[in-house]
XYZ file of C-alpha atoms in Angstrom:
709
model
C 52.356 40.884 -20.254
C 53.680 37.696 -18.592
C 55.006 39.757 -15.692
C 51.539 40.966 -14.810
C 48.979 39.126 -12.660
C 45.399 39.312 -11.429
C 43.173 42.122 -12.680
C 46.132 43.923 -14.257
C 46.855 40.905 -16.425
C 43.237 40.602 -17.508
C 43.006 44.316 -18.301
C 46.196 44.207 -20.338
C 45.035 41.046 -22.108
C 41.762 42.703 -23.130
C 43.625 45.750 -24.456
C 46.025 43.604 -26.491
C 43.107 41.648 -27.906
C 41.232 44.758 -29.009
C 44.339 46.103 -30.772
C 45.059 42.804 -32.472
C 41.486 42.320 -33.660
C 41.409 45.843 -35.103
C 44.662 45.213 -36.995
C 43.370 41.875 -38.266
C 40.265 43.548 -39.664
C 42.409 46.119 -41.479
C 44.605 43.420 -43.051
C 41.471 41.482 -43.945
C 40.160 44.559 -45.781
C 43.332 44.803 -47.847
C 42.874 41.215 -48.985
C 39.149 41.335 -49.750
C 39.587 40.083 -53.337
C 41.601 37.103 -52.138
C 38.879 36.217 -49.627
C 35.997 36.509 -52.095
C 37.424 34.690 -55.112
C 40.588 32.697 -54.656
C 39.815 31.092 -51.269
C 36.222 30.379 -52.250
C 37.329 28.439 -55.336
C 39.947 26.553 -53.312
C 37.498 25.541 -50.637
C 35.183 23.923 -53.178
C 37.804 21.308 -54.064
C 39.511 20.734 -50.691
C 38.312 19.033 -47.562
C 40.567 20.737 -44.998
C 39.523 23.986 -43.341
C 40.297 27.103 -45.501
C 40.557 30.303 -43.419
C 40.160 33.826 -44.791
C 42.806 36.371 -43.855
C 40.913 37.424 -40.752
C 40.617 33.789 -39.740
C 44.363 33.237 -40.233
C 45.081 36.158 -37.915
C 42.745 34.774 -35.269
C 44.287 31.322 -35.563
C 47.718 32.818 -34.934
C 46.381 34.684 -31.912
C 44.850 31.487 -30.542
C 47.984 29.404 -31.034
C 50.354 32.106 -29.936
C 48.699 34.864 -27.925
C 46.302 32.671 -25.985
C 48.490 29.624 -25.465
C 51.461 31.710 -24.309
C 49.591 33.276 -21.393
C 46.951 30.576 -20.849
C 48.076 29.637 -17.350
C 48.377 33.256 -16.217
C 44.969 34.202 -17.621
C 43.314 31.157 -16.064
C 44.979 31.847 -12.724
C 43.840 35.454 -12.864
C 40.247 34.427 -13.654
C 40.318 31.795 -10.883
C 41.697 34.324 -8.398
C 38.934 36.788 -9.129
C 36.187 34.178 -8.875
C 37.694 32.544 -5.748
C 37.904 35.949 -4.133
C 34.205 36.387 -4.888
C 33.552 32.944 -3.377
C 35.433 33.956 -0.247
C 33.332 37.073 0.107
C 35.797 39.710 -1.075
C 34.581 42.524 -3.346
C 35.516 41.957 -6.992
C 34.808 43.388 -10.424
C 33.283 41.016 -12.935
C 33.855 43.296 -15.926
C 37.352 42.137 -16.885
C 36.575 38.424 -16.422
C 33.357 38.736 -18.381
C 35.241 40.607 -21.129
C 37.933 37.897 -21.350
C 35.222 35.208 -21.556
C 33.501 37.151 -24.296
C 36.730 37.484 -26.272
C 37.415 33.748 -26.071
C 33.887 32.961 -27.246
C 34.195 35.487 -30.097
C 37.537 34.013 -31.037
C 36.068 30.535 -31.391
C 33.096 31.764 -33.390
C 35.220 33.915 -35.694
C 37.474 31.002 -36.551
C 34.511 29.287 -38.234
C 33.233 32.295 -40.112
C 34.787 34.899 -42.283
C 35.267 38.518 -41.220
C 32.354 40.778 -40.384
C 29.666 40.419 -42.995
C 31.431 37.432 -44.611
C 30.063 33.921 -45.132
C 31.407 30.668 -43.725
C 33.064 28.160 -45.962
C 30.893 25.264 -47.138
C 32.863 22.813 -44.988
C 32.514 25.064 -41.925
C 28.770 25.433 -42.494
C 28.413 21.667 -42.644
C 30.336 21.234 -39.398
C 28.288 24.000 -37.738
C 25.084 22.045 -38.476
C 26.595 18.917 -36.961
C 27.927 20.648 -33.817
C 26.122 23.854 -32.768
C 28.634 24.386 -29.917
C 31.608 24.210 -32.217
C 32.259 27.930 -31.832
C 32.818 27.495 -28.070
C 35.736 25.135 -28.441
C 38.372 27.796 -27.733
C 36.543 28.981 -24.624
C 35.958 25.412 -23.428
C 39.543 24.314 -24.016
C 41.465 27.288 -22.633
C 39.171 28.505 -19.860
C 36.166 26.293 -19.034
C 37.904 22.929 -18.594
C 40.754 24.233 -16.381
C 38.311 26.385 -14.422
C 36.047 23.396 -13.646
C 39.067 21.420 -12.462
C 40.073 24.319 -10.211
C 36.492 24.522 -8.898
C 36.633 20.830 -8.050
C 39.752 21.332 -5.947
C 38.322 24.433 -4.240
C 35.085 22.769 -3.115
C 36.779 19.511 -2.209
C 38.901 21.422 0.308
C 35.890 23.362 1.541
C 33.811 20.173 1.979
C 36.487 18.502 4.056
C 36.892 21.592 6.222
C 33.139 22.052 6.791
C 32.477 18.405 7.677
C 35.467 18.338 10.015
C 34.562 21.492 11.925
C 30.778 21.910 11.628
C 27.548 19.913 11.864
C 26.051 18.132 8.882
C 22.910 20.258 9.148
C 24.998 23.411 8.682
C 26.924 21.692 5.897
C 23.665 20.953 4.041
C 22.579 24.585 4.364
C 25.996 25.762 3.196
C 25.944 23.515 0.116
C 22.508 24.790 -0.857
C 23.785 28.331 -0.481
C 26.898 27.551 -2.527
C 24.877 26.029 -5.365
C 22.681 29.125 -5.575
C 25.766 31.355 -5.505
C 27.420 29.399 -8.297
C 24.344 29.763 -10.505
C 24.451 33.526 -10.022
C 28.236 33.597 -10.356
C 28.153 31.761 -13.660
C 25.761 34.321 -15.090
C 27.974 37.099 -13.714
C 31.367 35.898 -14.927
C 31.118 32.986 -17.388
C 29.288 31.871 -20.495
C 25.771 30.486 -20.006
C 26.789 27.088 -21.422
C 29.070 26.556 -18.401
C 26.287 26.837 -15.824
C 25.063 23.213 -15.900
C 28.614 21.857 -15.937
C 29.621 24.063 -13.016
C 26.593 23.065 -10.924
C 27.187 19.401 -11.726
C 30.820 19.733 -10.646
C 29.821 21.273 -7.319
C 27.123 18.631 -6.790
C 29.568 15.846 -7.528
C 32.181 17.180 -5.089
C 29.916 18.339 -2.248
C 27.108 15.745 -2.490
C 28.072 12.572 -4.363
C 31.562 12.298 -2.890
C 30.206 12.948 0.618
C 27.267 10.508 0.450
C 28.703 8.167 3.096
C 28.604 10.936 5.694
C 25.323 12.372 4.430
C 23.598 8.983 4.447
C 24.770 8.279 8.002
C 23.309 11.602 9.126
C 20.132 10.937 7.129
C 19.625 7.712 9.107
C 20.001 9.663 12.373
C 17.429 12.224 11.222
C 15.107 9.417 10.122
C 15.373 7.593 13.442
C 14.585 10.825 15.274
C 11.943 11.778 12.657
C 13.400 15.285 12.356
C 11.074 16.601 9.686
C 12.830 19.878 8.884
C 16.330 18.363 8.791
C 15.083 15.550 6.547
C 13.387 18.093 4.308
C 16.652 20.026 3.876
C 18.655 16.841 3.329
C 16.184 15.584 0.731
C 16.176 18.926 -1.103
C 19.957 18.687 -1.382
C 20.417 15.014 -2.297
C 17.491 15.031 -4.754
C 19.714 17.138 -7.024
C 21.718 13.943 -7.647
C 19.169 11.294 -8.759
C 21.665 8.416 -8.672
C 22.041 8.903 -4.905
C 18.318 8.699 -4.169
C 18.049 4.894 -4.151
C 19.916 4.815 -0.846
C 17.346 7.149 0.699
C 14.396 5.125 -0.625
C 15.834 1.948 0.883
C 16.521 3.732 4.168
C 12.906 4.953 4.410
C 11.551 1.490 3.620
C 13.745 -0.094 6.289
C 12.792 2.584 8.835
C 9.047 2.072 8.301
C 9.373 -1.699 8.596
C 11.537 -1.565 11.724
C 9.303 1.011 13.392
C 6.253 -1.157 12.753
C 7.943 -4.330 14.001
C 9.066 -2.590 17.196
C 5.558 -1.215 17.814
C 3.962 -4.650 17.394
C 6.596 -6.415 19.497
C 5.937 -4.315 22.626
C 3.019 -6.425 23.842
C 2.498 -9.340 21.413
C 0.523 -11.550 23.827
C -2.109 -8.877 24.416
C -2.263 -7.990 20.717
C -2.884 -11.606 19.741
C -6.023 -11.572 21.893
C -7.110 -7.970 21.351
C -7.533 -6.889 17.700
C -8.114 -3.307 18.777
C -4.661 -3.044 20.352
C -3.118 -4.581 17.251
C -4.813 -2.330 14.689
C -4.395 0.819 16.772
C -0.648 0.116 16.996
C -0.493 -0.172 13.196
C -2.518 3.003 12.693
C -0.289 4.824 15.164
C 2.748 3.911 13.054
C 0.881 5.251 10.025
C 0.035 8.501 11.826
C 3.663 9.006 12.796
C 5.233 8.111 9.451
C 2.781 9.549 6.932
C 3.591 13.213 7.802
C 7.228 12.266 7.401
C 6.604 11.350 3.762
C 4.255 14.258 3.101
C 6.238 17.045 4.755
C 9.860 15.929 4.556
C 9.756 14.381 1.096
C 6.832 16.353 -0.380
C 4.915 13.132 -0.984
C 7.248 12.125 -3.820
C 6.076 8.999 -5.605
C 9.244 6.968 -4.949
C 9.178 7.753 -1.221
C 5.491 6.870 -1.095
C 6.355 3.569 -2.780
C 9.102 2.945 -0.203
C 6.595 3.764 2.569
C 4.094 1.300 1.097
C 6.690 -1.471 0.817
C 7.874 -1.035 4.403
C 4.285 -0.847 5.676
C 3.317 -3.942 3.700
C 6.230 -5.921 5.133
C 5.549 -5.333 8.815
C 1.745 -5.574 8.558
C 1.978 -9.084 7.091
C 5.051 -10.383 8.924
C 5.333 -9.401 12.584
C 5.364 -10.760 16.123
C 1.633 -11.547 15.951
C 1.582 -13.336 12.580
C 4.919 -15.178 12.895
C 3.811 -17.768 15.507
C 0.982 -18.824 13.195
C 3.382 -18.848 10.193
C 0.780 -17.080 8.106
C -0.315 -13.501 7.464
C -4.001 -14.502 7.817
C -3.980 -13.456 11.481
C -3.450 -9.854 10.475
C -6.488 -9.890 8.173
C -8.603 -11.541 10.878
C -7.620 -8.888 13.431
C -8.482 -6.120 10.969
C -11.974 -7.571 10.522
C -12.566 -8.061 14.260
C -11.330 -4.531 14.942
C -14.137 -3.073 12.860
C -16.605 -5.487 14.389
C -15.802 -3.961 17.772
C -15.896 -0.414 16.380
C -19.278 -0.785 14.670
C -21.109 -2.662 17.422
C -23.587 -1.114 19.796
C -21.952 -0.131 23.031
C -18.636 0.712 21.379
C -17.180 4.143 22.018
C -18.886 6.320 19.448
C -16.558 8.623 17.546
C -17.692 11.974 16.153
C -18.515 11.801 12.453
C -15.335 13.636 11.449
C -13.135 11.390 13.602
C -14.898 8.287 12.290
C -14.278 9.387 8.701
C -10.626 9.995 9.534
C -10.415 6.529 11.105
C -11.956 5.030 7.963
C -9.338 6.778 5.815
C -6.435 5.676 8.013
C -7.752 2.129 8.171
C -8.176 1.872 4.394
C -4.580 2.945 3.933
C -3.520 0.063 6.176
C -6.067 -2.295 4.594
C -4.463 -1.818 1.164
C -1.320 -3.474 2.474
C -2.726 -6.706 3.890
C -1.966 -9.645 1.613
C -4.948 -11.833 2.492
C -7.852 -9.580 1.583
C -10.004 -12.652 1.035
C -9.468 -13.630 4.688
C -10.557 -10.157 5.785
C -13.617 -10.474 3.554
C -14.563 -13.810 5.123
C -14.209 -12.695 8.753
C -15.781 -9.305 8.130
C -18.755 -11.063 6.534
C -19.107 -13.321 9.585
C -18.927 -10.381 11.979
C -21.383 -8.326 9.927
C -23.713 -11.325 9.885
C -23.758 -11.468 13.692
C -24.256 -7.713 13.997
C -27.189 -7.675 11.609
C -29.094 -10.738 12.814
C -28.578 -9.750 16.473
C -29.360 -6.087 15.814
C -26.000 -5.027 17.244
C -24.968 -2.455 14.618
C -24.360 0.902 16.221
C -24.971 2.935 13.059
C -26.306 1.963 9.654
C -24.584 5.003 8.152
C -21.229 3.849 9.488
C -21.845 0.337 8.147
C -22.735 1.722 4.711
C -19.714 4.019 4.730
C -17.425 1.093 5.509
C -18.795 -0.928 2.604
C -18.458 2.063 0.262
C -14.792 2.474 1.173
C -14.119 -1.247 0.786
C -15.731 -1.062 -2.632
C -13.475 1.852 -3.618
C -10.357 -0.058 -2.581
C -11.167 -3.654 -3.560
C -13.889 -3.324 -6.211
C -17.635 -3.921 -6.401
C -17.247 -7.682 -6.569
C -15.560 -7.663 -3.156
C -18.595 -6.195 -1.367
C -21.318 -7.900 -3.379
C -22.348 -10.281 -0.585
C -22.091 -7.546 2.054
C -24.521 -5.352 0.130
C -26.839 -8.327 -0.358
C -26.903 -8.870 3.408
C -28.194 -5.333 3.979
C -30.802 -5.833 1.269
C -31.983 -9.025 2.965
C -32.464 -7.206 6.279
C -34.628 -4.599 4.533
C -36.635 -7.286 2.727
C -37.077 -9.228 5.986
C -38.622 -6.169 7.613
C -41.101 -5.893 4.756
C -41.907 -9.614 4.938
C -42.548 -9.403 8.702
C -44.769 -6.363 8.270
C -46.787 -8.234 5.655
C -46.980 -11.303 7.907
C -48.211 -9.244 10.872
C -50.919 -7.622 8.760
C -52.552 -11.011 8.032
C -55.087 -11.697 10.832
C -56.011 -15.056 9.345
C -52.989 -16.664 11.011
C -54.301 -16.059 14.515
C -51.373 -14.021 15.738
C -53.527 -12.469 18.443
C -53.606 -15.830 20.269
C -49.830 -15.829 20.743
C -48.528 -14.596 24.066
C -45.185 -13.373 22.721
C -43.624 -11.407 19.880
C -42.379 -13.453 16.959
C -39.967 -12.039 14.356
C -38.322 -13.911 11.470
C -35.338 -12.836 9.367
C -35.408 -14.382 5.896
C -31.866 -14.447 4.536
C -30.439 -15.670 1.233
C -28.310 -18.758 1.830
C -25.653 -17.712 -0.725
C -24.861 -14.405 0.945
C -24.933 -15.269 4.642
C -22.263 -17.432 6.354
C -24.745 -19.346 8.500
C -24.696 -23.000 9.554
C -28.069 -24.649 10.316
C -26.327 -26.972 12.746
C -26.407 -30.740 13.016
C -28.063 -31.188 16.420
C -31.576 -31.657 15.020
C -33.096 -29.185 17.487
C -36.755 -29.639 18.331
C -38.077 -26.159 19.126
C -40.045 -25.501 22.311
C -43.720 -26.343 22.129
C -44.500 -22.627 22.418
C -42.745 -21.990 19.055
C -44.189 -24.862 17.065
C -47.309 -23.059 15.864
C -45.559 -19.736 14.965
C -42.959 -21.628 12.964
C -45.585 -23.639 11.124
C -47.749 -20.579 10.452
C -44.872 -18.492 9.100
C -43.663 -21.315 6.858
C -47.168 -21.661 5.443
C -47.389 -17.886 4.871
C -43.984 -17.731 3.199
C -44.634 -20.745 0.960
C -47.934 -19.296 -0.212
C -46.402 -15.873 -0.818
C -43.156 -16.928 -2.512
C -43.310 -19.979 -4.736
C -40.338 -22.295 -5.322
C -38.440 -21.128 -2.260
C -37.250 -23.356 0.566
C -36.992 -22.252 4.195
C -34.307 -23.745 6.446
C -34.442 -22.744 10.105
C -31.045 -21.738 11.511
C -31.660 -22.348 15.220
C -28.071 -21.821 16.423
C -28.321 -18.146 15.402
C -31.763 -17.448 16.846
C -32.376 -15.290 19.907
C -35.075 -15.522 22.546
C -35.976 -13.080 25.277
C -37.535 -14.827 28.279
C -39.330 -13.001 31.096
C -39.465 -14.700 34.541
C -42.132 -14.697 37.242
C -40.565 -17.112 39.732
C -38.027 -14.807 41.402
C -38.284 -11.971 43.884
C -37.137 -9.634 41.127
C -38.322 -10.028 37.588
C -35.447 -11.030 35.270
C -35.142 -11.037 31.504
C -32.930 -13.680 29.892
C -31.353 -13.318 26.443
C -30.868 -16.894 25.252
C -30.334 -18.970 22.135
C -33.097 -21.266 20.863
C -31.433 -24.287 22.475
C -31.075 -22.500 25.809
C -34.684 -21.321 25.618
C -35.833 -24.892 24.960
C -33.953 -26.015 28.098
C -35.229 -23.212 30.338
C -38.861 -23.512 29.259
C -38.939 -27.145 30.405
C -38.757 -25.827 33.997
C -42.144 -24.112 33.634
C -43.837 -27.263 34.934
C -41.135 -28.814 37.163
C -38.248 -27.556 39.263
C -36.117 -30.688 38.875
C -35.491 -32.573 35.591
C -32.900 -35.219 34.742
C -30.236 -34.575 32.119
C -31.583 -37.398 29.943
C -35.092 -35.912 29.897
C -33.755 -32.484 28.931
C -31.614 -33.948 26.165
C -34.415 -36.057 24.704
C -36.788 -33.090 24.712
C -34.254 -31.014 22.774
C -33.301 -33.676 20.231
C -34.243 -37.279 20.123
C -31.129 -38.454 18.283
C -27.745 -36.886 19.103
C -24.312 -37.971 17.945
C -21.404 -37.891 20.391
C -20.125 -34.619 18.954
C -23.594 -33.070 19.124
C -24.017 -34.224 22.736
C -20.664 -32.649 23.649
C -21.868 -29.409 22.112
C -25.174 -29.695 23.978
C -23.356 -30.174 27.288
C -21.366 -26.988 26.686
C -24.609 -25.092 26.041
C -26.074 -26.503 29.269
C -22.972 -25.495 31.220
C -23.621 -21.869 30.177
C -26.830 -22.102 32.257
C -25.112 -23.866 35.148
C -22.199 -21.418 35.531
C -24.336 -18.358 36.452
C -26.317 -20.707 38.775
C -29.563 -20.282 36.900
C -29.685 -24.094 36.972
C -27.886 -26.262 39.540
C -26.622 -29.811 39.861
C -25.750 -29.762 43.564
C -24.785 -26.719 45.575
C -25.200 -23.353 43.872
C -21.673 -22.268 44.951
C -19.936 -25.106 43.166
C -18.181 -24.504 39.854
C -19.227 -26.925 37.134
C -18.141 -27.882 33.648
C -19.242 -30.474 31.089
C -17.235 -33.227 32.847
C -19.637 -32.997 35.803
C -22.513 -34.094 33.568
C -21.858 -37.818 33.870
C -25.106 -39.739 33.240
C -28.666 -39.423 32.027
C -30.088 -39.697 35.554
C -28.219 -36.634 36.796
C -30.796 -34.293 38.330
C -30.754 -30.626 37.331
C -32.869 -28.198 39.294
C -33.997 -24.627 38.856
C -32.333 -22.186 41.255
C -35.204 -20.188 42.714
C -32.748 -17.934 44.549
C -31.047 -16.772 41.363
C -29.872 -13.140 41.418
C -28.205 -10.928 38.838
C -27.393 -7.231 38.682
C -27.396 -7.052 34.879
C -30.522 -6.316 32.879
C -31.123 -8.234 30.716
C -29.095 -11.320 31.631
C -27.176 -12.449 28.546
C -26.926 -16.244 28.550
C -26.159 -16.545 24.831
C -22.338 -16.750 24.999
C -20.335 -18.372 22.227
C -18.971 -21.737 23.266
C -15.614 -23.219 22.321
C -17.067 -25.830 19.997
C -19.092 -23.254 18.064
C -16.108 -20.931 17.849
C -13.872 -23.704 16.522
C -16.578 -24.830 14.122
C -16.957 -21.279 12.777
C -13.189 -20.947 12.363
C -12.953 -24.313 10.612
C -15.824 -23.388 8.315
C -14.243 -20.029 7.554
C -10.821 -21.545 6.845
C -12.323 -24.231 4.624
C -14.303 -21.632 2.720
C -11.177 -19.512 2.259
C -9.159 -22.485 1.026
C -11.910 -23.523 -1.389
C -12.282 -19.994 -2.753
C -8.530 -19.735 -3.235
C -8.393 -23.031 -5.071
C -11.123 -21.937 -7.473
C -9.549 -18.494 -7.959
C -6.123 -19.996 -8.731
C -7.594 -22.456 -11.213
C -9.625 -19.716 -12.893
C -6.482 -17.534 -13.190
C -4.522 -20.419 -14.711
C -7.245 -21.100 -17.242
C -7.597 -17.434 -18.246
C -3.862 -17.283 -18.815
C -3.723 -20.505 -20.823
C -6.728 -19.563 -22.945
C -5.007 -16.318 -23.943
C -1.511 -17.693 -24.620
C -2.356 -21.309 -25.632
C 1.215 -22.505 -24.849
C 3.322 -21.467 -21.871
C 6.370 -22.498 -19.884
C 6.057 -23.587 -16.261
C 7.745 -20.607 -14.577
C 6.071 -18.064 -16.824
C 2.637 -19.567 -16.124
C 3.228 -19.291 -12.373
C 4.304 -15.629 -12.681
C 1.319 -14.628 -14.792
C -1.081 -16.529 -12.525
C 0.189 -14.700 -9.436
C -0.351 -11.352 -11.169
C -4.034 -12.229 -11.651
C -4.615 -12.797 -7.899
C -4.736 -9.358 -6.226
C -6.676 -10.464 -3.115
C -4.122 -12.952 -1.861
C -0.663 -14.214 -2.763
C -0.327 -17.993 -2.809
C 3.063 -19.650 -2.835
C 4.405 -21.356 -5.935
C 3.556 -24.797 -4.531
C -0.165 -23.932 -4.386
C -0.147 -22.826 -8.033
C 1.760 -25.962 -9.074
C -0.746 -28.147 -7.209
C -3.642 -26.579 -9.107
C -1.800 -26.909 -12.424
C -1.562 -30.644 -11.754
C -5.261 -30.712 -10.851
C -6.209 -29.051 -14.142
C -3.999 -31.510 -16.019
C -5.914 -34.381 -14.345
C -9.188 -32.757 -15.385
C -7.773 -32.407 -18.942
C -8.220 -28.640 -19.112
C -4.532 -28.341 -20.033
C -1.836 -30.852 -20.917
C 1.922 -31.167 -21.017
C 3.850 -31.129 -24.260
C 5.063 -34.600 -25.158
C 8.685 -33.581 -25.692
C 9.050 -30.758 -23.125
C 7.689 -31.448 -19.646
C 7.777 -27.795 -18.550
C 5.652 -26.667 -21.515
C 1.858 -26.627 -21.041
C -0.763 -26.535 -23.789
C -4.354 -25.347 -23.683
C -7.010 -27.951 -24.574
C -9.711 -25.898 -26.306
C -12.372 -28.568 -26.841
C -12.568 -29.742 -23.223
C -11.826 -26.412 -21.564
C -14.600 -24.617 -23.410
C -17.188 -27.330 -22.715
C -16.527 -27.625 -18.960
C -17.077 -24.856 -16.406
C -14.462 -24.200 -13.730
C -15.975 -23.305 -10.361
C -14.830 -19.904 -9.112
C -15.363 -18.013 -5.886
C -18.441 -16.230 -7.250
C -20.024 -19.108 -9.120
C -18.988 -20.772 -12.370
C -16.830 -19.364 -15.156
C -17.032 -20.886 -18.620
C -13.972 -20.371 -20.794
């Protein structure tokens, strides 16, 4: 038989096996008494394996018949299967028969002849190792075959990568893996299938990851969806190789975002719409990549989120300020522009899509408290100036913020809308009372009553004296409100008021939109055309500090620049430096002309803008301080004793709206130690202890009020 090869060898081997097995069964029948009595008694007192006669015959075949022609049989099996791999027609019958004989041989060695029972020792080993019967097959055929497969596909991989594209290589590997699954069922035992597939994956994927990863980066840079999809489908079969792809996707998202925001950083610093649209464009381009190429797999989505988070909070716009707060501010001002009257109105479907895209980006900003502060300021201006383009859009925005950040996040925003509704009802009630003599007034008068805790409004420090025309309406409304609502205090916020003034002194009738201070200045020219600066200032406020007077000069300049009022010649440009003394004469320009209707004089001045920013930043810092202290105290109350580093880690986990640095947490730990809420251990300086008596009797101020522990 050793002189034969290929199919002839396998056919001859099968024939020899059938003859030998038949003879072994005959001999086993002659020795049936020996099997049933003598060997059974022996096996009860001995630990080594006791074979029946049939088993002895099979053992001899294994050690002699199989071992003698092992290499030839394996070579013949490999030749048949390799021929099938190369596309040549083959017959699987002989290979499948040889595999079956080897499996039967291993099983029969553990059991007695047909209808017999296994020895007690064999039964015990069978329970411990269910695959014990496959040992002959695994040793003499499976193991050498897998090694041969490794060599075959190693050669094929090298040849394909040297002479063909990686895209074709990926398709070929997928095809090969499917073929090997079918081939295993056709030729080999089912237990070999997983091992065979793993061998092919190891040779054609794991060992070629350097080349595959390099090509993956090229596909990713070009955003080739279909090629990435095929590459992912292949490499995902080897989980230990996926970390490289996750990192590559994260890096790609971050780099793409940084490049997009670095194209025109100067313009983006000044224009929030350019900034946010650039971020949303990156999202629009990269999200289909995750959804289509990687089937939205959780790990790839996580990598996308990490990369997006990195470039949104650290980019060419935020780096000069050395803080990520600028990103949150731009996000808030973007929606202020989108929701204002006069903004380009999007169809409802497009607006909803924009909301969804924006919320995806909003999730990644670190300083959500900064966004909350600026969005509240912008919403305040839209509501009190009646500049909201759509109440439905405003409500939808708040609903989506609530879904992302929680009800507590939008509590003040919802209260602001409630106040506007209540103010309308209060004004309607006020108008219905004839006892206040409203019919004697020559103008419309409307008051918005707003809760001081919900609205970011500053009454101002200038001590404005309203125009004489407004004195009676203000007094009457205050009397009405005091009589209607007991124990409430009204504070007039003049800097945020608006006046509409109609003119009768020009060739064309103009309408001016002005602040209360501007209206008080303009109305003084009803009786005279020329008034000195000192007289105007004293009529507005009798006692001004230097800072208030500087602010007043800037407000006056807003009336001088459009030449509504003049110092000298109407063609001269003026600023606050030109207002030098109290005797400076200011005259009304009776030749004033403007093409806009109405004429908006109520522009924000630098001082007010800086004051608003300072107020906002101080409010943010105060809220953060209280939130950090509250998080520290919650942690210490739960754990009682905690090490320094562990306390910092747990505190940071309790602050989802912003991420302070370690120094900020340490500073507040020291503050709480001074206040005796917590204390250091006497022996270990990095160990803190909760002080229950003091901590439970004192409230710690938090960003929504007071929290008692």
